[in-house]
Amino acid sequence: MTAVDAPIRVLVCEDQELVRTGYVTIFGAQPDLDVVGEAADGRTAVDSARRLRPDVAVMDIRMPVLDGIEATRLLAGPDVVAPVKVLVVTTFNLDEYVYEALRAGASGFLLKDAPPRDLVHGIRTIAAGESLLAPAVTRQLVGRFADRIRSPRRTTAAAEALSVLAPRETEVLRLIAEGLSNAEIADRMVISRETVKTYVSRILTKLDLRDRVQAVVLAHRVGLVTADG
């Protein structure tokens, strides 16, 4: 296998042994994934990630010693020189720490009840440099901040900001808010993934947004999509 075809290096960070073993089995069965380590607490996760340099760390939120949010911040936060991509996978779709985990630098968030194929897809998506939000998580994020983003003045200002986008960029923003990955957007719009990446970059720049999470909230704020889909 050449360097170009090298498998995605995965670190599994989960305190429940049964769940952790299940992840290792599922991921290890994929020819393009290589489980390089396991961690049962946040501190071990950080130490292992710094030592093993995985492409993706699959991170639970609630772990002993150091929780998944702080571990994510130490591995993928804005001040990290060589960040590790983090996919948060947890039971708590209504957990008050969901947004904080994403703010800490997580590239994606899935629920533990997601089928194995979705977990594997999530790892591949994040390893490719994209981000991923489960639809239920998108609804939770918007719901949590609904009160503070739905004032008439803020909504009007957001709608005016959206006017700088071209029609195709607006469509891409709508699909981002629905939780689609770049690959899924490319399939839906019948364009290349590189073109989608260009659109996403333009959207974030034009709207002065940091990441896709902010894009999702803005899209819901202006009514481009709704929390119910």
mmCIF file of C-alpha atoms in Angstrom:
data_model
loop_
_atom_site.group_PDB
_atom_site.id
_atom_site.type_symbol
_atom_site.label_atom_id
_atom_site.label_comp_id
_atom_site.label_asym_id
_atom_site.label_seq_id
_atom_site.Cartn_x
_atom_site.Cartn_y
_atom_site.Cartn_z
ATOM 1 C CA MET A 1 0.000 0.000 0.000
ATOM 2 C CA THR A 2 1.468 3.365 -1.048
ATOM 3 C CA ALA A 3 1.519 6.488 1.083
ATOM 4 C CA VAL A 4 -1.360 7.835 -1.024
ATOM 5 C CA ASP A 5 -3.429 4.742 -0.240
ATOM 6 C CA ALA A 6 -2.383 4.538 3.413
ATOM 7 C CA PRO A 7 -5.262 3.677 5.741
ATOM 8 C CA ILE A 8 -6.840 6.293 7.987
ATOM 9 C CA ARG A 9 -5.253 6.071 11.433
ATOM 10 C CA VAL A 10 -7.945 6.023 14.133
ATOM 11 C CA LEU A 11 -7.688 6.467 17.898
ATOM 12 C CA VAL A 12 -10.724 5.218 19.849
ATOM 13 C CA CYS A 13 -11.428 7.219 23.033
ATOM 14 C CA GLU A 14 -14.288 5.679 25.024
ATOM 15 C CA ASP A 15 -14.545 4.793 28.715
ATOM 16 C CA GLN A 16 -17.075 1.944 28.342
ATOM 17 C CA GLU A 17 -15.067 -1.153 27.505
ATOM 18 C CA LEU A 18 -17.895 -2.906 25.652
ATOM 19 C CA VAL A 19 -18.525 0.109 23.417
ATOM 20 C CA ARG A 20 -14.808 0.675 22.875
ATOM 21 C CA THR A 21 -14.290 -2.952 21.860
ATOM 22 C CA GLY A 22 -17.226 -2.702 19.479
ATOM 23 C CA TYR A 23 -15.724 0.350 17.794
ATOM 24 C CA VAL A 24 -12.345 -1.340 17.444
ATOM 25 C CA THR A 25 -14.013 -4.373 15.845
ATOM 26 C CA ILE A 26 -16.125 -2.292 13.447
ATOM 27 C CA PHE A 27 -13.331 0.037 12.393
ATOM 28 C CA GLY A 28 -10.742 -2.730 12.214
ATOM 29 C CA ALA A 29 -12.895 -4.605 9.705
ATOM 30 C CA GLN A 30 -12.557 -1.738 7.213
ATOM 31 C CA PRO A 31 -9.610 -2.057 4.825
ATOM 32 C CA ASP A 32 -9.070 1.705 4.774
ATOM 33 C CA LEU A 33 -9.110 2.176 8.566
ATOM 34 C CA ASP A 34 -6.324 1.326 11.007
ATOM 35 C CA VAL A 35 -7.056 1.472 14.745
ATOM 36 C CA VAL A 36 -3.730 2.613 16.166
ATOM 37 C CA GLY A 37 -4.753 2.910 19.813
ATOM 38 C CA GLU A 38 -7.443 2.997 22.495
ATOM 39 C CA ALA A 39 -8.057 5.261 25.483
ATOM 40 C CA ALA A 40 -10.463 4.828 28.393
ATOM 41 C CA ASP A 41 -10.165 8.366 29.771
ATOM 42 C CA GLY A 42 -9.544 11.858 28.465
ATOM 43 C CA ARG A 43 -6.001 12.229 29.726
ATOM 44 C CA THR A 44 -4.925 8.975 28.103
ATOM 45 C CA ALA A 45 -6.696 10.106 24.931
ATOM 46 C CA VAL A 46 -4.653 13.316 24.790
ATOM 47 C CA ASP A 47 -1.366 11.585 25.586
ATOM 48 C CA SER A 48 -2.022 8.791 23.082
ATOM 49 C CA ALA A 49 -3.044 11.217 20.327
ATOM 50 C CA ARG A 50 0.080 13.294 20.791
ATOM 51 C CA ARG A 51 2.227 10.167 20.695
ATOM 52 C CA LEU A 52 0.480 8.211 17.925
ATOM 53 C CA ARG A 53 -0.657 11.144 15.738
ATOM 54 C CA PRO A 54 -3.890 9.540 14.438
ATOM 55 C CA ASP A 55 -5.747 11.030 11.491
ATOM 56 C CA VAL A 56 -9.006 10.931 13.472
ATOM 57 C CA ALA A 57 -9.752 10.565 17.182
ATOM 58 C CA VAL A 58 -13.207 9.138 17.911
ATOM 59 C CA MET A 59 -14.097 10.843 21.197
ATOM 60 C CA ASP A 60 -16.759 10.257 23.842
ATOM 61 C CA ILE A 61 -17.824 13.355 25.802
ATOM 62 C CA ARG A 62 -18.245 11.989 29.306
ATOM 63 C CA MET A 63 -15.034 10.280 30.355
ATOM 64 C CA PRO A 64 -13.117 10.124 33.648
ATOM 65 C CA VAL A 65 -9.977 12.073 34.596
ATOM 66 C CA LEU A 66 -10.449 14.546 31.718
ATOM 67 C CA ASP A 67 -13.741 14.912 29.845
ATOM 68 C CA GLY A 68 -14.007 14.685 26.082
ATOM 69 C CA ILE A 69 -14.577 18.415 25.663
ATOM 70 C CA GLU A 70 -11.325 19.393 27.328
ATOM 71 C CA ALA A 71 -9.503 16.554 25.559
ATOM 72 C CA THR A 72 -10.850 17.841 22.252
ATOM 73 C CA ARG A 73 -9.761 21.384 23.096
ATOM 74 C CA LEU A 74 -6.235 20.169 23.841
ATOM 75 C CA LEU A 75 -6.078 18.204 20.594
ATOM 76 C CA ALA A 76 -8.008 20.382 18.146
ATOM 77 C CA GLY A 77 -8.482 23.806 19.708
ATOM 78 C CA PRO A 78 -7.562 27.094 18.008
ATOM 79 C CA ASP A 79 -4.222 27.314 19.808
ATOM 80 C CA VAL A 80 -3.057 23.808 18.850
ATOM 81 C CA VAL A 81 -0.161 23.909 16.386
ATOM 82 C CA ALA A 82 -0.732 20.440 14.895
ATOM 83 C CA PRO A 83 -4.402 19.661 15.572
ATOM 84 C CA VAL A 84 -5.918 16.202 15.433
ATOM 85 C CA LYS A 85 -9.302 15.801 13.762
ATOM 86 C CA VAL A 86 -11.893 14.786 16.349
ATOM 87 C CA LEU A 87 -15.192 12.999 15.763
ATOM 88 C CA VAL A 88 -17.356 13.189 18.880
ATOM 89 C CA VAL A 89 -19.649 10.173 19.310
ATOM 90 C CA THR A 90 -21.910 10.134 22.349
ATOM 91 C CA THR A 91 -25.249 8.994 23.729
ATOM 92 C CA PHE A 92 -26.243 12.484 24.769
ATOM 93 C CA ASN A 93 -27.969 14.153 21.821
ATOM 94 C CA LEU A 94 -29.428 16.729 24.242
ATOM 95 C CA ASP A 95 -26.264 17.054 26.261
ATOM 96 C CA GLU A 96 -25.568 20.644 27.289
ATOM 97 C CA TYR A 97 -21.960 20.139 26.226
ATOM 98 C CA VAL A 98 -22.670 19.395 22.554
ATOM 99 C CA TYR A 99 -22.058 22.945 21.396
ATOM 100 C CA GLU A 100 -19.013 23.295 23.637
ATOM 101 C CA ALA A 101 -17.478 20.184 22.096
ATOM 102 C CA LEU A 102 -17.839 21.665 18.629
ATOM 103 C CA ARG A 103 -16.487 25.010 19.825
ATOM 104 C CA ALA A 104 -13.543 23.115 21.309
ATOM 105 C CA GLY A 105 -12.560 22.076 17.785
ATOM 106 C CA ALA A 106 -14.422 18.857 17.007
ATOM 107 C CA SER A 107 -14.874 18.308 13.287
ATOM 108 C CA GLY A 108 -18.074 16.329 13.698
ATOM 109 C CA PHE A 109 -20.669 14.967 16.062
ATOM 110 C CA LEU A 110 -22.605 11.704 15.800
ATOM 111 C CA LEU A 111 -24.793 9.747 18.190
ATOM 112 C CA LYS A 112 -23.909 6.290 19.467
ATOM 113 C CA ASP A 113 -27.150 4.894 18.070
ATOM 114 C CA ALA A 114 -25.936 5.670 14.547
ATOM 115 C CA PRO A 115 -25.483 2.511 12.454
ATOM 116 C CA PRO A 116 -21.887 1.298 11.960
ATOM 117 C CA ARG A 117 -21.848 2.470 8.337
ATOM 118 C CA ASP A 118 -22.546 6.044 9.504
ATOM 119 C CA LEU A 119 -19.711 5.924 12.023
ATOM 120 C CA VAL A 120 -17.308 4.665 9.375
ATOM 121 C CA HIS A 121 -18.580 7.278 6.922
ATOM 122 C CA GLY A 122 -18.059 9.943 9.580
ATOM 123 C CA ILE A 123 -14.425 8.970 10.045
ATOM 124 C CA ARG A 124 -13.799 9.024 6.301
ATOM 125 C CA THR A 125 -15.561 12.364 5.914
ATOM 126 C CA ILE A 126 -13.565 14.041 8.662
ATOM 127 C CA ALA A 127 -10.278 12.494 7.526
ATOM 128 C CA ALA A 128 -10.947 14.062 4.111
ATOM 129 C CA GLY A 129 -11.014 17.494 5.732
ATOM 130 C CA GLU A 130 -14.773 17.963 5.915
ATOM 131 C CA SER A 131 -17.078 18.285 8.907
ATOM 132 C CA LEU A 132 -20.139 16.300 9.876
ATOM 133 C CA LEU A 133 -23.180 16.909 12.060
ATOM 134 C CA ALA A 134 -25.903 14.382 12.759
ATOM 135 C CA PRO A 135 -29.355 15.802 11.868
ATOM 136 C CA ALA A 136 -30.504 15.400 15.488
ATOM 137 C CA VAL A 137 -27.480 17.376 16.635
ATOM 138 C CA THR A 138 -28.249 20.135 14.130
ATOM 139 C CA ARG A 139 -31.774 20.420 15.548
ATOM 140 C CA GLN A 140 -30.405 20.445 19.101
ATOM 141 C CA LEU A 141 -27.903 23.192 18.337
ATOM 142 C CA VAL A 142 -30.507 25.393 16.704
ATOM 143 C CA GLY A 143 -33.061 24.675 19.407
ATOM 144 C CA ARG A 144 -30.648 25.623 22.168
ATOM 145 C CA PHE A 145 -29.877 28.990 20.608
ATOM 146 C CA ALA A 146 -33.317 29.706 19.126
ATOM 147 C CA ASP A 147 -34.257 32.312 21.714
ATOM 148 C CA ARG A 148 -31.120 34.336 21.237
ATOM 149 C CA ILE A 149 -31.066 34.233 17.417
ATOM 150 C CA ARG A 150 -34.711 34.849 16.543
ATOM 151 C CA SER A 151 -35.086 38.496 17.548
ATOM 152 C CA PRO A 152 -36.443 40.530 14.585
ATOM 153 C CA ARG A 153 -33.413 42.805 14.475
ATOM 154 C CA ARG A 154 -30.920 39.918 14.409
ATOM 155 C CA THR A 155 -32.967 37.952 11.900
ATOM 156 C CA THR A 156 -33.210 40.934 9.563
ATOM 157 C CA ALA A 157 -29.487 41.609 9.828
ATOM 158 C CA ALA A 158 -28.719 37.956 9.100
ATOM 159 C CA ALA A 159 -31.049 37.913 6.089
ATOM 160 C CA GLU A 160 -29.359 41.021 4.709
ATOM 161 C CA ALA A 161 -25.975 39.370 5.160
ATOM 162 C CA LEU A 162 -27.203 36.372 3.179
ATOM 163 C CA SER A 163 -27.904 38.634 0.191
ATOM 164 C CA VAL A 164 -24.180 38.692 -0.644
ATOM 165 C CA LEU A 165 -24.353 35.040 -1.681
ATOM 166 C CA ALA A 166 -24.869 33.871 -5.236
ATOM 167 C CA PRO A 167 -27.854 31.519 -5.801
ATOM 168 C CA ARG A 168 -25.672 28.403 -5.933
ATOM 169 C CA GLU A 169 -23.876 29.453 -2.751
ATOM 170 C CA THR A 170 -27.229 29.891 -1.031
ATOM 171 C CA GLU A 171 -28.218 26.390 -2.107
ATOM 172 C CA VAL A 172 -24.981 24.963 -0.730
ATOM 173 C CA LEU A 173 -25.604 26.776 2.567
ATOM 174 C CA ARG A 174 -29.080 25.251 2.755
ATOM 175 C CA LEU A 175 -27.670 21.756 2.230
ATOM 176 C CA ILE A 176 -24.956 22.339 4.826
ATOM 177 C CA ALA A 177 -27.698 23.295 7.284
ATOM 178 C CA GLU A 178 -29.492 20.046 6.498
ATOM 179 C CA GLY A 179 -26.395 18.192 7.677
ATOM 180 C CA LEU A 180 -25.032 17.040 4.304
ATOM 181 C CA SER A 181 -21.326 16.448 3.801
ATOM 182 C CA ASN A 182 -19.429 17.895 0.845
ATOM 183 C CA ALA A 183 -19.676 14.570 -0.968
ATOM 184 C CA GLU A 184 -23.436 14.424 -0.440
ATOM 185 C CA ILE A 185 -23.832 18.025 -1.585
ATOM 186 C CA ALA A 186 -21.809 17.240 -4.694
ATOM 187 C CA ASP A 187 -24.096 14.307 -5.499
ATOM 188 C CA ARG A 188 -27.243 16.332 -4.848
ATOM 189 C CA MET A 189 -26.145 19.276 -7.002
ATOM 190 C CA VAL A 190 -24.333 17.135 -9.612
ATOM 191 C CA ILE A 191 -21.055 19.004 -9.241
ATOM 192 C CA SER A 192 -17.561 17.984 -8.160
ATOM 193 C CA ARG A 193 -16.428 17.843 -4.545
ATOM 194 C CA GLU A 194 -13.761 20.423 -5.293
ATOM 195 C CA THR A 195 -16.452 22.796 -6.538
ATOM 196 C CA VAL A 196 -18.391 22.244 -3.321
ATOM 197 C CA LYS A 197 -15.269 22.997 -1.268
ATOM 198 C CA THR A 198 -14.865 26.233 -3.212
ATOM 199 C CA TYR A 199 -18.482 27.200 -2.534
ATOM 200 C CA VAL A 200 -18.136 26.424 1.185
ATOM 201 C CA SER A 201 -14.975 28.501 1.438
ATOM 202 C CA ARG A 202 -16.661 31.434 -0.305
ATOM 203 C CA ILE A 203 -19.720 31.178 1.955
ATOM 204 C CA LEU A 204 -17.663 31.236 5.151
ATOM 205 C CA THR A 205 -15.571 34.142 3.866
ATOM 206 C CA LYS A 206 -18.486 36.238 2.606
ATOM 207 C CA LEU A 207 -20.533 35.742 5.767
ATOM 208 C CA ASP A 208 -17.529 36.058 8.081
ATOM 209 C CA LEU A 209 -18.209 32.663 9.654
ATOM 210 C CA ARG A 210 -15.651 30.504 11.451
ATOM 211 C CA ASP A 211 -17.001 27.091 10.518
ATOM 212 C CA ARG A 212 -19.966 25.010 9.372
ATOM 213 C CA VAL A 213 -21.547 25.084 12.814
ATOM 214 C CA GLN A 214 -21.943 28.854 12.572
ATOM 215 C CA ALA A 215 -23.236 28.412 9.016
ATOM 216 C CA VAL A 216 -25.918 25.992 10.251
ATOM 217 C CA VAL A 217 -27.093 28.388 12.952
ATOM 218 C CA LEU A 218 -27.215 31.307 10.507
ATOM 219 C CA ALA A 219 -29.208 29.305 7.957
ATOM 220 C CA HIS A 220 -31.801 28.471 10.607
ATOM 221 C CA ARG A 221 -31.807 32.023 11.883
ATOM 222 C CA VAL A 222 -32.894 33.425 8.514
ATOM 223 C CA GLY A 223 -35.382 30.631 7.836
ATOM 224 C CA LEU A 224 -33.406 29.049 5.011
ATOM 225 C CA VAL A 225 -34.196 25.746 6.720
ATOM 226 C CA THR A 226 -36.074 24.915 9.892
ATOM 227 C CA ALA A 227 -35.223 22.763 12.874
ATOM 228 C CA ASP A 228 -37.866 20.265 11.769
ATOM 229 C CA GLY A 229 -36.226 19.815 8.379
#
